[in-house]
């Protein structure tokens, strides 16, 4: 069974600073990896996904993530955060095995300092 | 393009009452899911469905019932609500499979008094 860990429960960055949110996964086969964002009172929105190919994936809202198989990681990055990026971010892992469901991390809450 | 909708958005009910949360998607996705989100527990899968008339239990199915007579609808029923079922409930759908990206509704905040 797969698992996903987001080591940071809270992250605080200043507006305009760069951002990296960490995600580590465990999966026995080829993982499918996802990042979602949840603003207060809303559902989860898909930011980006990785299935195969180029290990640097571009998403919406200026986010990108890099798949590193050797480190079992899929960290989310943004070069310059905006106040509107304050939200909770979830990493998730699925996979190619027919019966494997997506597993979500516990989330990282991002706070932005003005 | 309505996508995936949930109703009601907010619900207060009393212990012991039956309550049904509705989920409707317009994409004709085969797969649909119900999650609950609680502080400290993250997202937990309650039930999922691979197609009309095919449903299966997730991580926390006790106290919940689902049905899927039409592809686009996936209602979740709490047969006899308990305070521990106070939560935010999210419906999601996927057109590709269990391990693929899911698209979420806006959620229903349920309070059981």
mmCIF file of C-alpha atoms in Angstrom, chain B residues 13-89:
data_model
loop_
_atom_site.group_PDB
_atom_site.id
_atom_site.type_symbol
_atom_site.label_atom_id
_atom_site.label_comp_id
_atom_site.label_asym_id
_atom_site.label_seq_id
_atom_site.Cartn_x
_atom_site.Cartn_y
_atom_site.Cartn_z
ATOM 1 C CA UNK B 13 -29.256 17.913 12.084
ATOM 2 C CA UNK B 14 -30.013 16.138 15.340
ATOM 3 C CA UNK B 15 -28.560 12.913 16.624
ATOM 4 C CA UNK B 16 -30.479 9.914 15.332
ATOM 5 C CA UNK B 17 -31.914 11.589 12.253
ATOM 6 C CA UNK B 18 -31.302 10.371 8.738
ATOM 7 C CA UNK B 19 -29.641 12.834 6.414
ATOM 8 C CA UNK B 20 -28.652 12.589 2.764
ATOM 9 C CA UNK B 21 -25.895 14.559 1.110
ATOM 10 C CA UNK B 22 -26.162 14.942 -2.635
ATOM 11 C CA UNK B 23 -23.410 14.924 -5.239
ATOM 12 C CA UNK B 24 -23.869 15.573 -8.942
ATOM 13 C CA UNK B 25 -21.287 15.700 -11.716
ATOM 14 C CA UNK B 26 -21.717 16.755 -15.313
ATOM 15 C CA UNK B 27 -18.586 15.171 -16.796
ATOM 16 C CA UNK B 28 -19.921 11.587 -17.056
ATOM 17 C CA UNK B 29 -16.963 10.436 -14.982
ATOM 18 C CA UNK B 30 -17.074 6.755 -14.118
ATOM 19 C CA UNK B 31 -15.512 7.053 -10.690
ATOM 20 C CA UNK B 32 -16.970 8.943 -7.772
ATOM 21 C CA UNK B 33 -15.811 9.258 -4.182
ATOM 22 C CA UNK B 34 -16.967 10.490 -0.802
ATOM 23 C CA UNK B 35 -14.466 11.823 1.735
ATOM 24 C CA UNK B 36 -14.742 13.391 5.121
ATOM 25 C CA UNK B 37 -12.250 15.995 6.280
ATOM 26 C CA UNK B 38 -11.512 16.457 9.969
ATOM 27 C CA UNK B 39 -8.774 18.337 11.787
ATOM 28 C CA UNK B 40 -5.930 15.998 12.569
ATOM 29 C CA UNK B 41 -7.197 13.275 10.249
ATOM 30 C CA UNK B 42 -6.923 14.875 6.843
ATOM 31 C CA UNK B 43 -9.081 13.394 4.110
ATOM 32 C CA UNK B 44 -10.546 9.975 4.740
ATOM 33 C CA UNK B 45 -12.313 7.932 2.098
ATOM 34 C CA UNK B 46 -15.807 6.797 3.066
ATOM 35 C CA UNK B 47 -17.100 5.076 -0.076
ATOM 36 C CA UNK B 48 -16.330 5.050 -3.752
ATOM 37 C CA UNK B 49 -17.988 3.901 -6.938
ATOM 38 C CA UNK B 50 -16.436 2.673 -10.157
ATOM 39 C CA UNK B 51 -19.645 2.909 -12.185
ATOM 40 C CA UNK B 52 -23.400 2.980 -11.802
ATOM 41 C CA UNK B 53 -24.550 0.233 -9.440
ATOM 42 C CA UNK B 54 -20.951 -0.543 -8.351
ATOM 43 C CA UNK B 55 -19.895 0.768 -4.957
ATOM 44 C CA UNK B 56 -17.253 -0.214 -2.444
ATOM 45 C CA UNK B 57 -16.157 0.671 1.055
ATOM 46 C CA UNK B 58 -13.323 3.007 1.818
ATOM 47 C CA UNK B 59 -11.437 3.609 5.021
ATOM 48 C CA UNK B 60 -14.342 4.770 7.241
ATOM 49 C CA UNK B 61 -17.665 3.386 5.908
ATOM 50 C CA UNK B 62 -19.460 2.619 9.182
ATOM 51 C CA UNK B 63 -22.686 4.560 9.629
ATOM 52 C CA UNK B 64 -22.887 5.571 5.971
ATOM 53 C CA UNK B 65 -24.780 4.218 2.983
ATOM 54 C CA UNK B 66 -24.319 5.084 -0.686
ATOM 55 C CA UNK B 67 -26.102 4.323 -3.901
ATOM 56 C CA UNK B 68 -25.421 5.055 -7.535
ATOM 57 C CA UNK B 69 -28.334 4.416 -9.810
ATOM 58 C CA UNK B 70 -27.169 7.024 -12.334
ATOM 59 C CA UNK B 71 -23.628 7.823 -13.415
ATOM 60 C CA UNK B 72 -23.955 11.495 -12.551
ATOM 61 C CA UNK B 73 -25.303 11.160 -8.998
ATOM 62 C CA UNK B 74 -23.717 9.675 -5.892
ATOM 63 C CA UNK B 75 -25.729 10.418 -2.734
ATOM 64 C CA UNK B 76 -24.347 9.704 0.728
ATOM 65 C CA UNK B 77 -26.796 8.842 3.508
ATOM 66 C CA UNK B 78 -26.171 8.906 7.209
ATOM 67 C CA UNK B 79 -28.780 6.450 8.434
ATOM 68 C CA UNK B 80 -28.771 7.598 12.069
ATOM 69 C CA UNK B 81 -26.523 10.598 12.523
ATOM 70 C CA UNK B 82 -24.104 10.739 15.448
ATOM 71 C CA UNK B 83 -22.052 13.636 16.789
ATOM 72 C CA UNK B 84 -18.884 11.927 15.572
ATOM 73 C CA UNK B 85 -20.163 12.390 12.035
ATOM 74 C CA UNK B 86 -19.917 16.169 12.359
ATOM 75 C CA UNK B 87 -17.474 16.966 9.586
ATOM 76 C CA UNK B 88 -16.950 18.494 6.181
ATOM 77 C CA UNK B 89 -17.882 16.075 3.424
#
